[in-house]
PDB file of C-alpha atoms and ligand atoms in Angstrom:
ATOM      1  CA  MET A 112     130.709  84.239  85.312  1.00 91.00           C
ATOM      2  CA  LYS A 113     129.192  81.727  87.712  1.00 94.00           C
ATOM      3  CA  ILE A 114     129.260  83.129  91.275  1.00 97.00           C
ATOM      4  CA  VAL A 115     129.249  80.407  93.944  1.00 98.00           C
ATOM      5  CA  MET A 116     127.970  81.538  97.349  1.00 98.00           C
ATOM      6  CA  TYR A 117     127.576  78.952 100.119  1.00 98.00           C
ATOM      7  CA  ASP A 118     124.867  79.181 102.787  1.00 98.00           C
ATOM      8  CA  PHE A 119     126.437  77.680 105.901  1.00 98.00           C
ATOM      9  CA  LYS A 120     124.412  75.647 108.355  1.00 97.00           C
ATOM     10  CA  THR A 121     123.309  78.156 110.963  1.00 97.00           C
ATOM     11  CA  SER A 122     121.695  77.401 114.303  1.00 97.00           C
ATOM     12  CA  ALA A 123     119.958  80.366 115.856  1.00 96.00           C
ATOM     13  CA  ASP A 124     118.128  80.434 119.154  1.00 97.00           C
ATOM     14  CA  GLU A 125     117.480  82.846 122.001  1.00 98.00           C
ATOM     15  CA  ARG A 126     121.239  82.835 122.825  1.00 98.00           C
ATOM     16  CA  GLY A 127     122.290  84.004 119.377  1.00 97.00           C
ATOM     17  CA  ALA A 128     123.574  82.264 116.246  1.00 96.00           C
ATOM     18  CA  LEU A 129     126.238  79.720 115.322  1.00 97.00           C
ATOM     19  CA  SER A 130     127.356  78.963 111.762  1.00 97.00           C
ATOM     20  CA  ALA A 131     129.534  75.931 110.956  1.00 97.00           C
ATOM     21  CA  VAL A 132     131.790  75.163 107.982  1.00 98.00           C
ATOM     22  CA  GLU A 133     133.351  71.741 107.435  1.00 98.00           C
ATOM     23  CA  GLY A 134     136.229  71.435 104.972  1.00 98.00           C
ATOM     24  CA  GLY A 135     135.645  68.953 102.169  1.00 97.00           C
ATOM     25  CA  LYS A 136     131.933  68.859 103.019  1.00 97.00           C
ATOM     26  CA  ASP A 137     130.373  72.323 103.099  1.00 97.00           C
ATOM     27  CA  ILE A 138     133.107  73.707 100.863  1.00 98.00           C
ATOM     28  CA  PRO A 139     134.890  71.781  98.066  1.00 97.00           C
ATOM     29  CA  PHE A 140     138.351  71.521  99.669  1.00 98.00           C
ATOM     30  CA  GLU A 141     140.067  70.628 102.928  1.00 98.00           C
ATOM     31  CA  ILE A 142     141.025  73.790 104.821  1.00 98.00           C
ATOM     32  CA  LYS A 143     144.808  74.125 105.163  1.00 98.00           C
ATOM     33  CA  ARG A 144     144.961  77.772 106.207  1.00 98.00           C
ATOM     34  CA  VAL A 145     142.754  80.420 107.774  1.00 98.00           C
ATOM     35  CA  TYR A 146     143.571  84.110 107.754  1.00 98.00           C
ATOM     36  CA  TYR A 147     141.544  87.227 108.451  1.00 98.00           C
ATOM     37  CA  ILE A 148     141.599  90.801 107.291  1.00 98.00           C
ATOM     38  CA  TYR A 149     140.460  93.601 109.596  1.00 98.00           C
ATOM     39  CA  SER A 150     141.097  97.274 110.471  1.00 98.00           C
ATOM     40  CA  THR A 151     141.217  97.973 106.723  1.00 98.00           C
ATOM     41  CA  LYS A 152     140.840 101.660 105.887  1.00 95.00           C
ATOM     42  CA  PRO A 153     137.717 102.470 103.796  1.00 92.00           C
ATOM     43  CA  GLU A 154     139.721 103.969 100.892  1.00 95.00           C
ATOM     44  CA  VAL A 155     141.999 100.930 100.602  1.00 97.00           C
ATOM     45  CA  ARG A 156     141.866  98.373  97.771  1.00 98.00           C
ATOM     46  CA  ARG A 157     143.289  94.975  98.696  1.00 98.00           C
ATOM     47  CA  GLY A 158     143.885  91.825  96.696  1.00 98.00           C
ATOM     48  CA  CYS A 159     144.466  92.901  93.069  1.00 98.00           C
ATOM     49  CA  HIS A 160     145.843  89.519  92.108  1.00 98.00           C
ATOM     50  CA  ALA A 161     144.817  86.012  91.037  1.00 98.00           C
ATOM     51  CA  HIS A 162     146.012  82.616  92.200  1.00 98.00           C
ATOM     52  CA  LYS A 163     147.346  79.904  89.899  1.00 98.00           C
ATOM     53  CA  SER A 164     145.947  77.031  91.946  1.00 98.00           C
ATOM     54  CA  LEU A 165     144.673  78.248  95.343  1.00 98.00           C
ATOM     55  CA  LYS A 166     140.956  77.917  96.121  1.00 98.00           C
ATOM     56  CA  GLN A 167     139.405  80.029  98.849  1.00 98.00           C
ATOM     57  CA  VAL A 168     136.114  80.790 100.563  1.00 98.00           C
ATOM     58  CA  LEU A 169     135.642  84.315 101.913  1.00 98.00           C
ATOM     59  CA  VAL A 170     133.302  85.001 104.826  1.00 98.00           C
ATOM     60  CA  CYS A 171     132.493  88.511 106.035  1.00 98.00           C
ATOM     61  CA  MET A 172     132.187  87.867 109.784  1.00 98.00           C
ATOM     62  CA  LYS A 173     131.393  91.460 110.707  1.00 98.00           C
ATOM     63  CA  GLY A 174     130.647  94.690 108.857  1.00 98.00           C
ATOM     64  CA  SER A 175     130.741  94.772 105.078  1.00 98.00           C
ATOM     65  CA  CYS A 176     132.996  95.051 102.048  1.00 98.00           C
ATOM     66  CA  LYS A 177     132.802  94.588  98.290  1.00 98.00           C
ATOM     67  CA  ILE A 178     134.630  92.027  96.168  1.00 98.00           C
ATOM     68  CA  LEU A 179     135.286  92.380  92.450  1.00 98.00           C
ATOM     69  CA  LEU A 180     135.780  89.087  90.622  1.00 98.00           C
ATOM     70  CA  ASP A 181     137.252  88.971  87.121  1.00 97.00           C
ATOM     71  CA  ASP A 182     137.695  85.690  85.237  1.00 96.00           C
ATOM     72  CA  GLY A 183     139.378  87.355  82.273  1.00 95.00           C
ATOM     73  CA  LYS A 184     136.103  87.565  80.363  1.00 94.00           C
ATOM     74  CA  GLU A 185     133.614  89.074  82.811  1.00 96.00           C
ATOM     75  CA  ARG A 186     133.800  91.196  85.948  1.00 97.00           C
ATOM     76  CA  GLN A 187     131.261  91.064  88.754  1.00 98.00           C
ATOM     77  CA  GLU A 188     130.919  92.936  92.041  1.00 98.00           C
ATOM     78  CA  ILE A 189     129.626  91.159  95.156  1.00 98.00           C
ATOM     79  CA  ARG A 190     128.705  92.858  98.431  1.00 98.00           C
ATOM     80  CA  MET A 191     129.693  90.808 101.479  1.00 98.00           C
ATOM     81  CA  ASP A 192     127.814  91.442 104.734  1.00 98.00           C
ATOM     82  CA  MET A 193     126.466  88.091 106.002  1.00 97.00           C
ATOM     83  CA  PRO A 194     128.504  85.880 108.380  1.00 97.00           C
ATOM     84  CA  GLY A 195     126.479  82.795 107.380  1.00 97.00           C
ATOM     85  CA  LYS A 196     127.502  83.011 103.721  1.00 98.00           C
ATOM     86  CA  GLY A 197     130.776  82.137 101.992  1.00 98.00           C
ATOM     87  CA  LEU A 198     131.990  83.285  98.585  1.00 98.00           C
ATOM     88  CA  PHE A 199     134.010  80.688  96.674  1.00 98.00           C
ATOM     89  CA  ILE A 200     136.947  81.989  94.617  1.00 98.00           C
ATOM     90  CA  GLY A 201     138.645  79.347  92.524  1.00 98.00           C
ATOM     91  CA  GLU A 202     142.004  79.431  90.807  1.00 97.00           C
ATOM     92  CA  MET A 203     142.630  81.896  87.992  1.00 97.00           C
ATOM     93  CA  VAL A 204     140.140  84.512  89.167  1.00 98.00           C
ATOM     94  CA  TRP A 205     141.357  88.073  89.706  1.00 98.00           C
ATOM     95  CA  ARG A 206     139.999  89.573  92.944  1.00 98.00           C
ATOM     96  CA  GLU A 207     139.903  93.040  94.463  1.00 98.00           C
ATOM     97  CA  MET A 208     138.431  93.915  97.864  1.00 98.00           C
ATOM     98  CA  TYR A 209     137.328  97.468  98.714  1.00 98.00           C
ATOM     99  CA  ASP A 210     134.704  99.652 100.453  1.00 98.00           C
ATOM    100  CA  PHE A 211     135.526  98.061 103.808  1.00 98.00           C
ATOM    101  CA  SER A 212     133.372  99.275 106.677  1.00 98.00           C
ATOM    102  CA  PRO A 213     135.533 100.260 109.702  1.00 97.00           C
ATOM    103  CA  ASP A 214     134.338  97.168 111.618  1.00 98.00           C
ATOM    104  CA  CYS A 215     134.768  94.712 108.719  1.00 98.00           C
ATOM    105  CA  VAL A 216     136.325  91.334 109.531  1.00 98.00           C
ATOM    106  CA  LEU A 217     136.861  89.195 106.437  1.00 98.00           C
ATOM    107  CA  VAL A 218     137.834  85.590 107.164  1.00 98.00           C
ATOM    108  CA  VAL A 219     139.405  83.492 104.412  1.00 98.00           C
ATOM    109  CA  LEU A 220     139.452  79.676 104.332  1.00 98.00           C
ATOM    110  CA  ALA A 221     142.186  78.506 101.974  1.00 98.00           C
ATOM    111  CA  SER A 222     142.928  75.193 100.267  1.00 98.00           C
ATOM    112  CA  ASP A 223     146.686  75.490 100.715  1.00 98.00           C
ATOM    113  CA  HIS A 224     149.509  76.998 102.714  1.00 98.00           C
ATOM    114  CA  TYR A 225     150.822  80.452 101.890  1.00 98.00           C
ATOM    115  CA  ASP A 226     152.949  80.454  98.723  1.00 98.00           C
ATOM    116  CA  GLU A 227     154.024  83.705  97.069  1.00 98.00           C
ATOM    117  CA  ASN A 228     154.776  81.761  93.835  1.00 98.00           C
ATOM    118  CA  ASP A 229     151.065  81.009  93.455  1.00 98.00           C
ATOM    119  CA  TYR A 230     150.199  84.716  92.981  1.00 98.00           C
ATOM    120  CA  ILE A 231     149.723  86.492  89.645  1.00 98.00           C
ATOM    121  CA  ARG A 232     150.027  90.166  90.542  1.00 98.00           C
ATOM    122  CA  ASP A 233     150.067  91.727  87.062  1.00 97.00           C
ATOM    123  CA  HIS A 234     146.657  92.048  85.383  1.00 96.00           C
ATOM    124  CA  VAL A 235     148.118  91.825  81.862  1.00 96.00           C
ATOM    125  CA  ASP A 236     149.872  88.552  82.800  1.00 96.00           C
ATOM    126  CA  PHE A 237     146.594  87.358  84.315  1.00 97.00           C
ATOM    127  CA  ILE A 238     144.592  88.078  81.152  1.00 95.00           C
ATOM    128  CA  LYS A 239     147.188  86.208  79.065  1.00 94.00           C
ATOM    129  CA  ALA A 240     147.141  83.210  81.420  1.00 94.00           C
ATOM    130  CA  ALA A 241     143.326  83.244  81.809  1.00 92.00           C
ATOM    131  CA  GLY A 242     142.977  82.973  78.029  1.00 86.00           C
ATOM    132  CA  HIS A 243     144.493  79.496  78.305  1.00 68.00           C
ATOM    133  CA  SER A 244     142.587  78.298  81.359  1.00 66.00           C
ATOM    134  CA  ARG A 245     139.258  76.482  81.673  1.00 59.00           C
ATOM    135  CA  ASP A 246     136.254  77.258  83.924  1.00 61.00           C
ATOM    136  CA  HIS A 247     137.253  76.270  87.502  1.00 61.00           C
ATOM    137  CA  SER A 248     133.921  76.761  89.298  1.00 64.00           C
ATOM    138  CA  PRO A 249     132.777  73.775  91.433  1.00 72.00           C
TER     139      PRO A 249
HETATM  140  C1  LIG B 395     143.666  86.738  98.668  1.00 96.79           C
HETATM  141  C2  LIG B 395     142.943  87.854  99.322  1.00 96.79           C
HETATM  142  C3  LIG B 395     141.472  87.578  99.475  1.00 96.79           C
HETATM  143  C4  LIG B 395     151.122  85.874 105.103  1.00 96.79           C
HETATM  144  O1  LIG B 395     152.208  85.930 105.720  1.00 96.79           O
HETATM  145  N1  LIG B 395     150.384  84.731 105.148  1.00 96.79           N
HETATM  146  C5  LIG B 395     149.199  84.607 104.519  1.00 96.79           C
HETATM  147  O2  LIG B 395     148.558  83.551 104.605  1.00 96.79           O
HETATM  148  C6  LIG B 395     148.721  85.726 103.753  1.00 96.79           C
HETATM  149  C7  LIG B 395     147.405  85.630 102.994  1.00 96.79           C
HETATM  150  C8  LIG B 395     149.471  86.869 103.702  1.00 96.79           C
HETATM  151  N2  LIG B 395     150.653  86.941 104.386  1.00 96.79           N
HETATM  152  C9  LIG B 395     151.416  88.194 104.362  1.00 96.79           C
HETATM  153  C10 LIG B 395     151.940  88.598 102.995  1.00 96.79           C
HETATM  154  C11 LIG B 395     151.923  90.101 103.034  1.00 96.79           C
HETATM  155  O3  LIG B 395     153.129  90.577 103.575  1.00 96.79           O
HETATM  156  O4  LIG B 395     150.524  89.251 104.744  1.00 96.79           O
HETATM  157  C12 LIG B 395     150.797  90.430 104.024  1.00 96.79           C
HETATM  158  C13 LIG B 395     149.542  90.972 103.353  1.00 96.79           C
HETATM  159  O5  LIG B 395     149.128  90.063 102.315  1.00 96.79           O
HETATM  160  P1  LIG B 395     148.471  90.550 100.961  1.00 96.79           P
HETATM  161  O6  LIG B 395     148.986  91.872 100.584  1.00 96.79           O
HETATM  162  O7  LIG B 395     148.631  89.432  99.950  1.00 96.79           O
HETATM  163  O8  LIG B 395     146.917  90.666 101.372  1.00 96.79           O
HETATM  164  P2  LIG B 395     145.654  90.966 100.448  1.00 96.79           P
HETATM  165  O9  LIG B 395     144.575  91.376 101.351  1.00 96.79           O
HETATM  166  O10 LIG B 395     145.994  91.856  99.319  1.00 96.79           O
HETATM  167  O11 LIG B 395     145.279  89.520  99.805  1.00 96.79           O
HETATM  168  C14 LIG B 395     144.897  88.447 100.636  1.00 96.79           C
HETATM  169  C15 LIG B 395     145.593  87.146 100.221  1.00 96.79           C
HETATM  170  O12 LIG B 395     147.002  87.355 100.134  1.00 96.79           O
HETATM  171  C16 LIG B 395     145.123  86.610  98.915  1.00 96.79           C
HETATM  172  O13 LIG B 395     145.543  85.263  98.762  1.00 96.79           O
HETATM  173  O14 LIG B 395     143.107  86.037  97.840  1.00 96.79           O
HETATM  174  O15 LIG B 395     143.490  88.247 100.580  1.00 96.79           O
END
């Protein structure tokens, strides 16, 4: 599976650091929604679903967590702990997030508004659907 990780433009000086992300430029979609996940308990597993058409970029702003990506053929684990990097997750990729540090803040930039109908929450349904889908990496 091709893992796409963006290195955002970061300006660091004696005051600290600033990273910038521009929709449609630094990431391959216009940003329609931003949400963030925090105060997640270390034993918790979040996600456990795929999206039919949503594209997202995940940025771990603080702390760390792990992300499992599954395209129906391969599974890969990615550790997230750098605020200047963004993990792209395209449509039809199963994702699970776990091993959150107590201070973890995971920010998600999304290509569309929230739509419960875009979720595939059953892994068997996902595997069936993924068998008919093409590679969606940018
Ligand atoms: C994803 C991973 C990375 C909203 O009202 N608006 C929103 O934009 C979102 C994302 C969620 N919600 C509500 C729906 C649920 O009642 O927030 C609650 C928790 O959502 P959920 O259980 O889907 O959260 P995660 O962490 O399992 O998954 C989320 C996203 O839903 C999902 O798209 O890819 O983060």
